[in-house]
JSON list of N, CA and C in Angstrom, two decimals:
[
{"chain": "A", "resi": 21, "resn": "MET", "atom": "N", "xyz": [0.85, -1.17, 0.00]},
{"chain": "A", "resi": 21, "resn": "MET", "atom": "CA", "xyz": [0.00, 0.00, 0.00]},
{"chain": "A", "resi": 21, "resn": "MET", "atom": "C", "xyz": [0.89, 1.22, 0.00]},
{"chain": "A", "resi": 22, "resn": "ASN", "atom": "N", "xyz": [0.67, 2.11, -0.93]},
{"chain": "A", "resi": 22, "resn": "ASN", "atom": "CA", "xyz": [1.38, 3.38, -0.96]},
{"chain": "A", "resi": 22, "resn": "ASN", "atom": "C", "xyz": [0.72, 4.34, 0.02]},
{"chain": "A", "resi": 23, "resn": "ILE", "atom": "N", "xyz": [1.55, 5.05, 0.80]},
{"chain": "A", "resi": 23, "resn": "ILE", "atom": "CA", "xyz": [1.03, 6.00, 1.79]},
{"chain": "A", "resi": 23, "resn": "ILE", "atom": "C", "xyz": [1.72, 7.33, 1.60]},
{"chain": "A", "resi": 24, "resn": "GLU", "atom": "N", "xyz": [0.93, 8.41, 1.58]},
{"chain": "A", "resi": 24, "resn": "GLU", "atom": "CA", "xyz": [1.47, 9.76, 1.54]},
{"chain": "A", "resi": 24, "resn": "GLU", "atom": "C", "xyz": [1.31, 10.37, 2.92]},
{"chain": "A", "resi": 25, "resn": "ALA", "atom": "N", "xyz": [2.34, 11.02, 3.40]},
{"chain": "A", "resi": 25, "resn": "ALA", "atom": "CA", "xyz": [2.27, 11.73, 4.68]},
{"chain": "A", "resi": 25, "resn": "ALA", "atom": "C", "xyz": [3.08, 13.01, 4.52]},
{"chain": "A", "resi": 26, "resn": "TRP", "atom": "N", "xyz": [2.49, 14.12, 4.86]},
{"chain": "A", "resi": 26, "resn": "TRP", "atom": "CA", "xyz": [3.14, 15.41, 4.67]},
{"chain": "A", "resi": 26, "resn": "TRP", "atom": "C", "xyz": [3.47, 16.02, 6.01]},
{"chain": "A", "resi": 27, "resn": "ARG", "atom": "N", "xyz": [4.60, 16.66, 6.12]},
{"chain": "A", "resi": 27, "resn": "ARG", "atom": "CA", "xyz": [5.02, 17.30, 7.37]},
{"chain": "A", "resi": 27, "resn": "ARG", "atom": "C", "xyz": [4.18, 18.51, 7.71]},
{"chain": "A", "resi": 28, "resn": "LYS", "atom": "N", "xyz": [3.30, 18.94, 6.83]},
{"chain": "A", "resi": 28, "resn": "LYS", "atom": "CA", "xyz": [2.46, 20.10, 7.08]},
{"chain": "A", "resi": 28, "resn": "LYS", "atom": "C", "xyz": [1.27, 19.77, 7.99]},
{"chain": "A", "resi": 29, "resn": "ASN", "atom": "N", "xyz": [1.03, 18.48, 8.26]},
{"chain": "A", "resi": 29, "resn": "ASN", "atom": "CA", "xyz": [-0.13, 18.14, 9.08]},
{"chain": "A", "resi": 29, "resn": "ASN", "atom": "C", "xyz": [0.10, 18.54, 10.53]},
{"chain": "A", "resi": 30, "resn": "GLU", "atom": "N", "xyz": [-0.93, 18.43, 11.33]},
{"chain": "A", "resi": 30, "resn": "GLU", "atom": "CA", "xyz": [-0.86, 18.89, 12.72]},
{"chain": "A", "resi": 30, "resn": "GLU", "atom": "C", "xyz": [0.01, 18.02, 13.61]},
{"chain": "A", "resi": 31, "resn": "ASN", "atom": "N", "xyz": [0.37, 16.84, 13.16]},
{"chain": "A", "resi": 31, "resn": "ASN", "atom": "CA", "xyz": [1.16, 15.91, 13.97]},
{"chain": "A", "resi": 31, "resn": "ASN", "atom": "C", "xyz": [2.60, 15.81, 13.48]},
{"chain": "A", "resi": 32, "resn": "THR", "atom": "N", "xyz": [3.28, 16.93, 13.30]},
{"chain": "A", "resi": 32, "resn": "THR", "atom": "CA", "xyz": [4.63, 16.87, 12.74]},
{"chain": "A", "resi": 32, "resn": "THR", "atom": "C", "xyz": [5.61, 16.15, 13.64]},
{"chain": "A", "resi": 33, "resn": "SER", "atom": "N", "xyz": [5.38, 16.13, 14.94]},
{"chain": "A", "resi": 33, "resn": "SER", "atom": "CA", "xyz": [6.30, 15.43, 15.84]},
{"chain": "A", "resi": 33, "resn": "SER", "atom": "C", "xyz": [6.25, 13.92, 15.66]},
{"chain": "A", "resi": 34, "resn": "SER", "atom": "N", "xyz": [5.17, 13.41, 15.07]},
{"chain": "A", "resi": 34, "resn": "SER", "atom": "CA", "xyz": [5.05, 11.96, 14.88]},
{"chain": "A", "resi": 34, "resn": "SER", "atom": "C", "xyz": [6.07, 11.44, 13.87]},
{"chain": "A", "resi": 35, "resn": "PHE", "atom": "N", "xyz": [6.57, 12.28, 12.97]},
{"chain": "A", "resi": 35, "resn": "PHE", "atom": "CA", "xyz": [7.59, 11.84, 12.02]},
{"chain": "A", "resi": 35, "resn": "PHE", "atom": "C", "xyz": [8.88, 11.45, 12.75]},
{"chain": "A", "resi": 36, "resn": "ASP", "atom": "N", "xyz": [9.18, 12.12, 13.86]},
{"chain": "A", "resi": 36, "resn": "ASP", "atom": "CA", "xyz": [10.40, 11.85, 14.60]},
{"chain": "A", "resi": 36, "resn": "ASP", "atom": "C", "xyz": [10.37, 10.50, 15.30]},
{"chain": "A", "resi": 37, "resn": "ARG", "atom": "N", "xyz": [9.20, 9.96, 15.54]},
{"chain": "A", "resi": 37, "resn": "ARG", "atom": "CA", "xyz": [9.07, 8.68, 16.25]},
{"chain": "A", "resi": 37, "resn": "ARG", "atom": "C", "xyz": [9.07, 7.48, 15.33]},
{"chain": "A", "resi": 38, "resn": "LEU", "atom": "N", "xyz": [9.07, 7.70, 14.02]},
{"chain": "A", "resi": 38, "resn": "LEU", "atom": "CA", "xyz": [9.03, 6.58, 13.08]},
{"chain": "A", "resi": 38, "resn": "LEU", "atom": "C", "xyz": [10.39, 5.91, 12.98]},
{"chain": "A", "resi": 39, "resn": "THR", "atom": "N", "xyz": [10.39, 4.61, 13.01]},
{"chain": "A", "resi": 39, "resn": "THR", "atom": "CA", "xyz": [11.60, 3.83, 12.79]},
{"chain": "A", "resi": 39, "resn": "THR", "atom": "C", "xyz": [11.28, 2.70, 11.82]},
{"chain": "A", "resi": 40, "resn": "LYS", "atom": "N", "xyz": [12.27, 2.27, 11.10]},
{"chain": "A", "resi": 40, "resn": "LYS", "atom": "CA", "xyz": [12.07, 1.20, 10.12]},
{"chain": "A", "resi": 40, "resn": "LYS", "atom": "C", "xyz": [11.58, -0.06, 10.82]},
{"chain": "A", "resi": 41, "resn": "GLY", "atom": "N", "xyz": [10.53, -0.65, 10.31]},
{"chain": "A", "resi": 41, "resn": "GLY", "atom": "CA", "xyz": [9.99, -1.89, 10.84]},
{"chain": "A", "resi": 41, "resn": "GLY", "atom": "C", "xyz": [9.01, -1.72, 11.99]},
{"chain": "A", "resi": 42, "resn": "ALA", "atom": "N", "xyz": [8.79, -0.49, 12.44]},
{"chain": "A", "resi": 42, "resn": "ALA", "atom": "CA", "xyz": [7.87, -0.26, 13.56]},
{"chain": "A", "resi": 42, "resn": "ALA", "atom": "C", "xyz": [6.43, -0.40, 13.08]},
{"chain": "A", "resi": 43, "resn": "MET", "atom": "N", "xyz": [5.59, -1.00, 13.94]},
{"chain": "A", "resi": 43, "resn": "MET", "atom": "CA", "xyz": [4.16, -1.09, 13.62]},
{"chain": "A", "resi": 43, "resn": "MET", "atom": "C", "xyz": [3.51, 0.23, 13.99]},
{"chain": "A", "resi": 44, "resn": "ILE", "atom": "N", "xyz": [2.70, 0.77, 13.07]},
{"chain": "A", "resi": 44, "resn": "ILE", "atom": "CA", "xyz": [2.03, 2.03, 13.33]},
{"chain": "A", "resi": 44, "resn": "ILE", "atom": "C", "xyz": [0.55, 1.90, 12.99]},
{"chain": "A", "resi": 45, "resn": "THR", "atom": "N", "xyz": [-0.24, 2.77, 13.58]},
{"chain": "A", "resi": 45, "resn": "THR", "atom": "CA", "xyz": [-1.66, 2.88, 13.27]},
{"chain": "A", "resi": 45, "resn": "THR", "atom": "C", "xyz": [-1.82, 4.16, 12.46]},
{"chain": "A", "resi": 46, "resn": "VAL", "atom": "N", "xyz": [-2.49, 4.07, 11.32]},
{"chain": "A", "resi": 46, "resn": "VAL", "atom": "CA", "xyz": [-2.61, 5.20, 10.41]},
{"chain": "A", "resi": 46, "resn": "VAL", "atom": "C", "xyz": [-4.08, 5.58, 10.26]},
{"chain": "A", "resi": 47, "resn": "GLU", "atom": "N", "xyz": [-4.37, 6.87, 10.34]},
{"chain": "A", "resi": 47, "resn": "GLU", "atom": "CA", "xyz": [-5.70, 7.40, 10.05]},
{"chain": "A", "resi": 47, "resn": "GLU", "atom": "C", "xyz": [-5.57, 8.30, 8.83]},
{"chain": "A", "resi": 48, "resn": "GLY", "atom": "N", "xyz": [-6.52, 8.19, 7.92]},
{"chain": "A", "resi": 48, "resn": "GLY", "atom": "CA", "xyz": [-6.46, 9.02, 6.72]},
{"chain": "A", "resi": 48, "resn": "GLY", "atom": "C", "xyz": [-7.59, 8.68, 5.78]},
{"chain": "A", "resi": 49, "resn": "TYR", "atom": "N", "xyz": [-7.33, 8.93, 4.49]},
{"chain": "A", "resi": 49, "resn": "TYR", "atom": "CA", "xyz": [-8.33, 8.65, 3.47]},
{"chain": "A", "resi": 49, "resn": "TYR", "atom": "C", "xyz": [-7.65, 8.11, 2.23]},
{"chain": "A", "resi": 50, "resn": "PHE", "atom": "N", "xyz": [-8.44, 7.41, 1.40]},
{"chain": "A", "resi": 50, "resn": "PHE", "atom": "CA", "xyz": [-7.93, 6.85, 0.16]},
{"chain": "A", "resi": 50, "resn": "PHE", "atom": "C", "xyz": [-8.11, 7.85, -0.98]},
{"chain": "A", "resi": 51, "resn": "LYS", "atom": "N", "xyz": [-7.06, 7.98, -1.81]},
{"chain": "A", "resi": 51, "resn": "LYS", "atom": "CA", "xyz": [-7.10, 8.90, -2.94]},
{"chain": "A", "resi": 51, "resn": "LYS", "atom": "C", "xyz": [-6.76, 8.11, -4.21]},
{"chain": "A", "resi": 52, "resn": "PRO", "atom": "N", "xyz": [-7.72, 8.01, -5.14]},
{"chain": "A", "resi": 52, "resn": "PRO", "atom": "CA", "xyz": [-7.41, 7.33, -6.40]},
{"chain": "A", "resi": 52, "resn": "PRO", "atom": "C", "xyz": [-6.57, 8.22, -7.30]},
{"chain": "A", "resi": 53, "resn": "GLU", "atom": "N", "xyz": [-5.62, 7.63, -8.01]},
{"chain": "A", "resi": 53, "resn": "GLU", "atom": "CA", "xyz": [-4.78, 8.37, -8.95]},
{"chain": "A", "resi": 53, "resn": "GLU", "atom": "C", "xyz": [-4.82, 7.65, -10.29]},
{"chain": "A", "resi": 54, "resn": "GLU", "atom": "N", "xyz": [-4.92, 8.42, -11.36]},
{"chain": "A", "resi": 54, "resn": "GLU", "atom": "CA", "xyz": [-4.89, 7.88, -12.73]},
{"chain": "A", "resi": 54, "resn": "GLU", "atom": "C", "xyz": [-3.94, 8.73, -13.55]},
{"chain": "A", "resi": 55, "resn": "TRP", "atom": "N", "xyz": [-3.18, 8.09, -14.44]},
{"chain": "A", "resi": 55, "resn": "TRP", "atom": "CA", "xyz": [-2.30, 8.81, -15.34]},
{"chain": "A", "resi": 55, "resn": "TRP", "atom": "C", "xyz": [-2.03, 7.97, -16.56]},
{"chain": "A", "resi": 56, "resn": "THR", "atom": "N", "xyz": [-1.57, 8.62, -17.61]},
{"chain": "A", "resi": 56, "resn": "THR", "atom": "CA", "xyz": [-1.21, 7.95, -18.85]},
{"chain": "A", "resi": 56, "resn": "THR", "atom": "C", "xyz": [0.28, 8.15, -19.07]},
{"chain": "A", "resi": 57, "resn": "SER", "atom": "N", "xyz": [1.00, 7.07, -19.26]},
{"chain": "A", "resi": 57, "resn": "SER", "atom": "CA", "xyz": [2.45, 7.16, -19.47]},
{"chain": "A", "resi": 57, "resn": "SER", "atom": "C", "xyz": [2.74, 7.68, -20.88]},
{"chain": "A", "resi": 58, "resn": "GLU", "atom": "N", "xyz": [3.99, 7.99, -21.12]},
{"chain": "A", "resi": 58, "resn": "GLU", "atom": "CA", "xyz": [4.40, 8.54, -22.42]},
{"chain": "A", "resi": 58, "resn": "GLU", "atom": "C", "xyz": [4.08, 7.61, -23.58]},
{"chain": "A", "resi": 59, "resn": "ASP", "atom": "N", "xyz": [4.07, 6.30, -23.32]},
{"chain": "A", "resi": 59, "resn": "ASP", "atom": "CA", "xyz": [3.77, 5.34, -24.39]},
{"chain": "A", "resi": 59, "resn": "ASP", "atom": "C", "xyz": [2.27, 5.06, -24.53]},
{"chain": "A", "resi": 60, "resn": "GLY", "atom": "N", "xyz": [1.43, 5.84, -23.84]},
{"chain": "A", "resi": 60, "resn": "GLY", "atom": "CA", "xyz": [-0.01, 5.74, -24.00]},
{"chain": "A", "resi": 60, "resn": "GLY", "atom": "C", "xyz": [-0.71, 4.73, -23.11]},
{"chain": "A", "resi": 61, "resn": "VAL", "atom": "N", "xyz": [0.01, 4.12, -22.19]},
{"chain": "A", "resi": 61, "resn": "VAL", "atom": "CA", "xyz": [-0.58, 3.12, -21.30]},
{"chain": "A", "resi": 61, "resn": "VAL", "atom": "C", "xyz": [-1.21, 3.83, -20.10]},
{"chain": "A", "resi": 62, "resn": "LYS", "atom": "N", "xyz": [-2.48, 3.48, -19.83]},
{"chain": "A", "resi": 62, "resn": "LYS", "atom": "CA", "xyz": [-3.17, 4.06, -18.68]},
{"chain": "A", "resi": 62, "resn": "LYS", "atom": "C", "xyz": [-2.80, 3.28, -17.41]},
{"chain": "A", "resi": 63, "resn": "HIS", "atom": "N", "xyz": [-2.56, 4.03, -16.34]},
{"chain": "A", "resi": 63, "resn": "HIS", "atom": "CA", "xyz": [-2.22, 3.44, -15.05]},
{"chain": "A", "resi": 63, "resn": "HIS", "atom": "C", "xyz": [-3.17, 4.00, -14.01]},
{"chain": "A", "resi": 64, "resn": "ASN", "atom": "N", "xyz": [-3.37, 3.23, -12.94]},
{"chain": "A", "resi": 64, "resn": "ASN", "atom": "CA", "xyz": [-4.12, 3.75, -11.80]},
{"chain": "A", "resi": 64, "resn": "ASN", "atom": "C", "xyz": [-3.66, 3.04, -10.54]},
{"chain": "A", "resi": 65, "resn": "ARG", "atom": "N", "xyz": [-3.85, 3.72, -9.42]},
{"chain": "A", "resi": 65, "resn": "ARG", "atom": "CA", "xyz": [-3.50, 3.17, -8.12]},
{"chain": "A", "resi": 65, "resn": "ARG", "atom": "C", "xyz": [-4.30, 3.91, -7.06]},
{"chain": "A", "resi": 66, "resn": "VAL", "atom": "N", "xyz": [-4.32, 3.35, -5.87]},
{"chain": "A", "resi": 66, "resn": "VAL", "atom": "CA", "xyz": [-4.98, 3.99, -4.74]},
{"chain": "A", "resi": 66, "resn": "VAL", "atom": "C", "xyz": [-3.90, 4.27, -3.70]},
{"chain": "A", "resi": 67, "resn": "VAL", "atom": "N", "xyz": [-3.87, 5.49, -3.22]},
{"chain": "A", "resi": 67, "resn": "VAL", "atom": "CA", "xyz": [-2.89, 5.92, -2.23]},
{"chain": "A", "resi": 67, "resn": "VAL", "atom": "C", "xyz": [-3.62, 6.25, -0.94]},
{"chain": "A", "resi": 68, "resn": "LEU", "atom": "N", "xyz": [-3.06, 5.85, 0.20]},
{"chain": "A", "resi": 68, "resn": "LEU", "atom": "CA", "xyz": [-3.60, 6.23, 1.49]},
{"chain": "A", "resi": 68, "resn": "LEU", "atom": "C", "xyz": [-2.90, 7.52, 1.91]},
{"chain": "A", "resi": 69, "resn": "VAL", "atom": "N", "xyz": [-3.68, 8.60, 2.08]},
{"chain": "A", "resi": 69, "resn": "VAL", "atom": "CA", "xyz": [-3.14, 9.87, 2.54]},
{"chain": "A", "resi": 69, "resn": "VAL", "atom": "C", "xyz": [-3.29, 9.89, 4.05]},
{"chain": "A", "resi": 70, "resn": "ALA", "atom": "N", "xyz": [-2.17, 9.89, 4.77]},
{"chain": "A", "resi": 70, "resn": "ALA", "atom": "CA", "xyz": [-2.18, 9.79, 6.23]},
{"chain": "A", "resi": 70, "resn": "ALA", "atom": "C", "xyz": [-2.38, 11.18, 6.84]},
{"chain": "A", "resi": 71, "resn": "ASN", "atom": "N", "xyz": [-3.44, 11.31, 7.63]},
{"chain": "A", "resi": 71, "resn": "ASN", "atom": "CA", "xyz": [-3.66, 12.53, 8.40]},
{"chain": "A", "resi": 71, "resn": "ASN", "atom": "C", "xyz": [-2.99, 12.43, 9.76]},
{"chain": "A", "resi": 72, "resn": "LYS", "atom": "N", "xyz": [-2.95, 11.21, 10.28]},
{"chain": "A", "resi": 72, "resn": "LYS", "atom": "CA", "xyz": [-2.41, 10.99, 11.62]},
{"chain": "A", "resi": 72, "resn": "LYS", "atom": "C", "xyz": [-1.85, 9.59, 11.68]},
{"chain": "A", "resi": 73, "resn": "PHE", "atom": "N", "xyz": [-0.72, 9.43, 12.32]},
{"chain": "A", "resi": 73, "resn": "PHE", "atom": "CA", "xyz": [-0.20, 8.10, 12.57]},
{"chain": "A", "resi": 73, "resn": "PHE", "atom": "C", "xyz": [0.55, 8.10, 13.89]},
{"chain": "A", "resi": 74, "resn": "GLU", "atom": "N", "xyz": [0.53, 6.96, 14.54]},
{"chain": "A", "resi": 74, "resn": "GLU", "atom": "CA", "xyz": [1.15, 6.82, 15.85]},
{"chain": "A", "resi": 74, "resn": "GLU", "atom": "C", "xyz": [1.57, 5.37, 16.04]},
{"chain": "A", "resi": 75, "resn": "PRO", "atom": "N", "xyz": [2.47, 5.12, 16.98]},
{"chain": "A", "resi": 75, "resn": "PRO", "atom": "CA", "xyz": [2.88, 3.73, 17.23]},
{"chain": "A", "resi": 75, "resn": "PRO", "atom": "C", "xyz": [1.68, 2.89, 17.67]},
{"chain": "A", "resi": 76, "resn": "THR", "atom": "N", "xyz": [1.66, 1.65, 17.24]},
{"chain": "A", "resi": 76, "resn": "THR", "atom": "CA", "xyz": [0.59, 0.74, 17.62]},
{"chain": "A", "resi": 76, "resn": "THR", "atom": "C", "xyz": [0.77, 0.39, 19.09]},
{"chain": "A", "resi": 77, "resn": "GLU", "atom": "N", "xyz": [-0.33, 0.47, 19.84]},
{"chain": "A", "resi": 77, "resn": "GLU", "atom": "CA", "xyz": [-0.30, 0.22, 21.28]},
{"chain": "A", "resi": 77, "resn": "GLU", "atom": "C", "xyz": [0.08, -1.22, 21.61]},
{"chain": "A", "resi": 78, "resn": "LYS", "atom": "N", "xyz": [-0.49, -2.14, 20.87]},
{"chain": "A", "resi": 78, "resn": "LYS", "atom": "CA", "xyz": [-0.37, -3.55, 21.22]},
{"chain": "A", "resi": 78, "resn": "LYS", "atom": "C", "xyz": [0.02, -4.33, 19.97]},
{"chain": "A", "resi": 79, "resn": "GLU", "atom": "N", "xyz": [0.88, -5.29, 20.12]},
{"chain": "A", "resi": 79, "resn": "GLU", "atom": "CA", "xyz": [1.25, -6.15, 19.01]},
{"chain": "A", "resi": 79, "resn": "GLU", "atom": "C", "xyz": [0.05, -6.95, 18.55]},
{"chain": "A", "resi": 80, "resn": "GLU", "atom": "N", "xyz": [-0.02, -7.22, 17.26]},
{"chain": "A", "resi": 80, "resn": "GLU", "atom": "CA", "xyz": [-1.11, -8.04, 16.74]},
{"chain": "A", "resi": 80, "resn": "GLU", "atom": "C", "xyz": [-0.95, -9.46, 17.26]},
{"chain": "A", "resi": 81, "resn": "GLU", "atom": "N", "xyz": [-2.05, -10.06, 17.56]},
{"chain": "A", "resi": 81, "resn": "GLU", "atom": "CA", "xyz": [-2.01, -11.45, 18.01]},
{"chain": "A", "resi": 81, "resn": "GLU", "atom": "C", "xyz": [-2.06, -12.38, 16.81]},
{"chain": "A", "resi": 82, "resn": "THR", "atom": "N", "xyz": [-1.22, -13.39, 16.84]},
{"chain": "A", "resi": 82, "resn": "THR", "atom": "CA", "xyz": [-1.23, -14.38, 15.79]},
{"chain": "A", "resi": 82, "resn": "THR", "atom": "C", "xyz": [-2.33, -15.38, 16.11]},
{"chain": "A", "resi": 83, "resn": "PRO", "atom": "N", "xyz": [-3.24, -15.62, 15.17]},
{"chain": "A", "resi": 83, "resn": "PRO", "atom": "CA", "xyz": [-4.31, -16.58, 15.46]},
{"chain": "A", "resi": 83, "resn": "PRO", "atom": "C", "xyz": [-3.75, -17.98, 15.68]},
{"chain": "A", "resi": 84, "resn": "ALA", "atom": "N", "xyz": [-4.36, -18.69, 16.60]},
{"chain": "A", "resi": 84, "resn": "ALA", "atom": "CA", "xyz": [-3.94, -20.07, 16.87]},
{"chain": "A", "resi": 84, "resn": "ALA", "atom": "C", "xyz": [-4.31, -20.94, 15.67]},
{"chain": "A", "resi": 85, "resn": "PRO", "atom": "N", "xyz": [-3.44, -21.86, 15.32]},
{"chain": "A", "resi": 85, "resn": "PRO", "atom": "CA", "xyz": [-3.77, -22.74, 14.19]},
{"chain": "A", "resi": 85, "resn": "PRO", "atom": "C", "xyz": [-4.99, -23.60, 14.52]},
{"chain": "A", "resi": 86, "resn": "GLU", "atom": "N", "xyz": [-5.83, -23.77, 13.52]},
{"chain": "A", "resi": 86, "resn": "GLU", "atom": "CA", "xyz": [-7.03, -24.58, 13.73]},
{"chain": "A", "resi": 86, "resn": "GLU", "atom": "C", "xyz": [-6.66, -26.05, 13.79]},
{"chain": "A", "resi": 87, "resn": "ALA", "atom": "N", "xyz": [-7.26, -26.75, 14.71]},
{"chain": "A", "resi": 87, "resn": "ALA", "atom": "CA", "xyz": [-7.00, -28.19, 14.83]},
{"chain": "A", "resi": 87, "resn": "ALA", "atom": "C", "xyz": [-7.74, -28.90, 13.70]},
{"chain": "A", "resi": 88, "resn": "LYS", "atom": "N", "xyz": [-7.01, -29.70, 12.98]},
{"chain": "A", "resi": 88, "resn": "LYS", "atom": "CA", "xyz": [-7.63, -30.43, 11.88]},
{"chain": "A", "resi": 88, "resn": "LYS", "atom": "C", "xyz": [-8.21, -31.72, 12.43]},
{"chain": "A", "resi": 89, "resn": "THR", "atom": "N", "xyz": [-9.46, -31.91, 12.17]},
{"chain": "A", "resi": 89, "resn": "THR", "atom": "CA", "xyz": [-10.11, -33.15, 12.59]},
{"chain": "A", "resi": 89, "resn": "THR", "atom": "C", "xyz": [-10.62, -33.84, 11.34]},
{"chain": "A", "resi": 90, "resn": "SER", "atom": "N", "xyz": [-10.29, -35.07, 11.24]},
{"chain": "A", "resi": 90, "resn": "SER", "atom": "CA", "xyz": [-10.78, -35.83, 10.09]},
{"chain": "A", "resi": 90, "resn": "SER", "atom": "C", "xyz": [-11.65, -36.96, 10.61]},
{"chain": "A", "resi": 91, "resn": "LYS", "atom": "N", "xyz": [-12.78, -37.06, 9.99]},
{"chain": "A", "resi": 91, "resn": "LYS", "atom": "CA", "xyz": [-13.70, -38.13, 10.38]},
{"chain": "A", "resi": 91, "resn": "LYS", "atom": "C", "xyz": [-13.78, -39.12, 9.23]},
{"chain": "A", "resi": 92, "resn": "LYS", "atom": "N", "xyz": [-13.73, -40.38, 9.59]},
{"chain": "A", "resi": 92, "resn": "LYS", "atom": "CA", "xyz": [-13.89, -41.40, 8.57]},
{"chain": "A", "resi": 92, "resn": "LYS", "atom": "C", "xyz": [-15.37, -41.67, 8.37]},
{"chain": "A", "resi": 93, "resn": "LYS", "atom": "N", "xyz": [-15.69, -42.12, 7.18]},
{"chain": "A", "resi": 93, "resn": "LYS", "atom": "CA", "xyz": [-17.09, -42.43, 6.89]},
{"chain": "A", "resi": 93, "resn": "LYS", "atom": "C", "xyz": [-17.57, -43.51, 7.84]},
{"chain": "A", "resi": 94, "resn": "GLY", "atom": "N", "xyz": [-18.77, -43.33, 8.31]},
{"chain": "A", "resi": 94, "resn": "GLY", "atom": "CA", "xyz": [-19.38, -44.33, 9.16]},
{"chain": "A", "resi": 94, "resn": "GLY", "atom": "C", "xyz": [-19.14, -44.10, 10.64]},
{"chain": "A", "resi": 95, "resn": "GLU", "atom": "N", "xyz": [-18.42, -43.04, 11.01]},
{"chain": "A", "resi": 95, "resn": "GLU", "atom": "CA", "xyz": [-18.18, -42.78, 12.43]},
{"chain": "A", "resi": 95, "resn": "GLU", "atom": "C", "xyz": [-19.22, -41.86, 12.97]}
]
């Protein structure tokens, strides 16, 4: 996912807390972009424009693997 974040937003101090690989929570909106390259090919993508971002409070929990149960016919 492409994300745009500008230092002009109200949370400029949040840029100083970013580190590579850190989990963050992002608030913003999706912005569609369309353009045509020099060779005439049309392109499009959706960009998330970040209004606010902060470190994630809690690590995501990894779901427990589902126990596989197999039943034989007639049981």
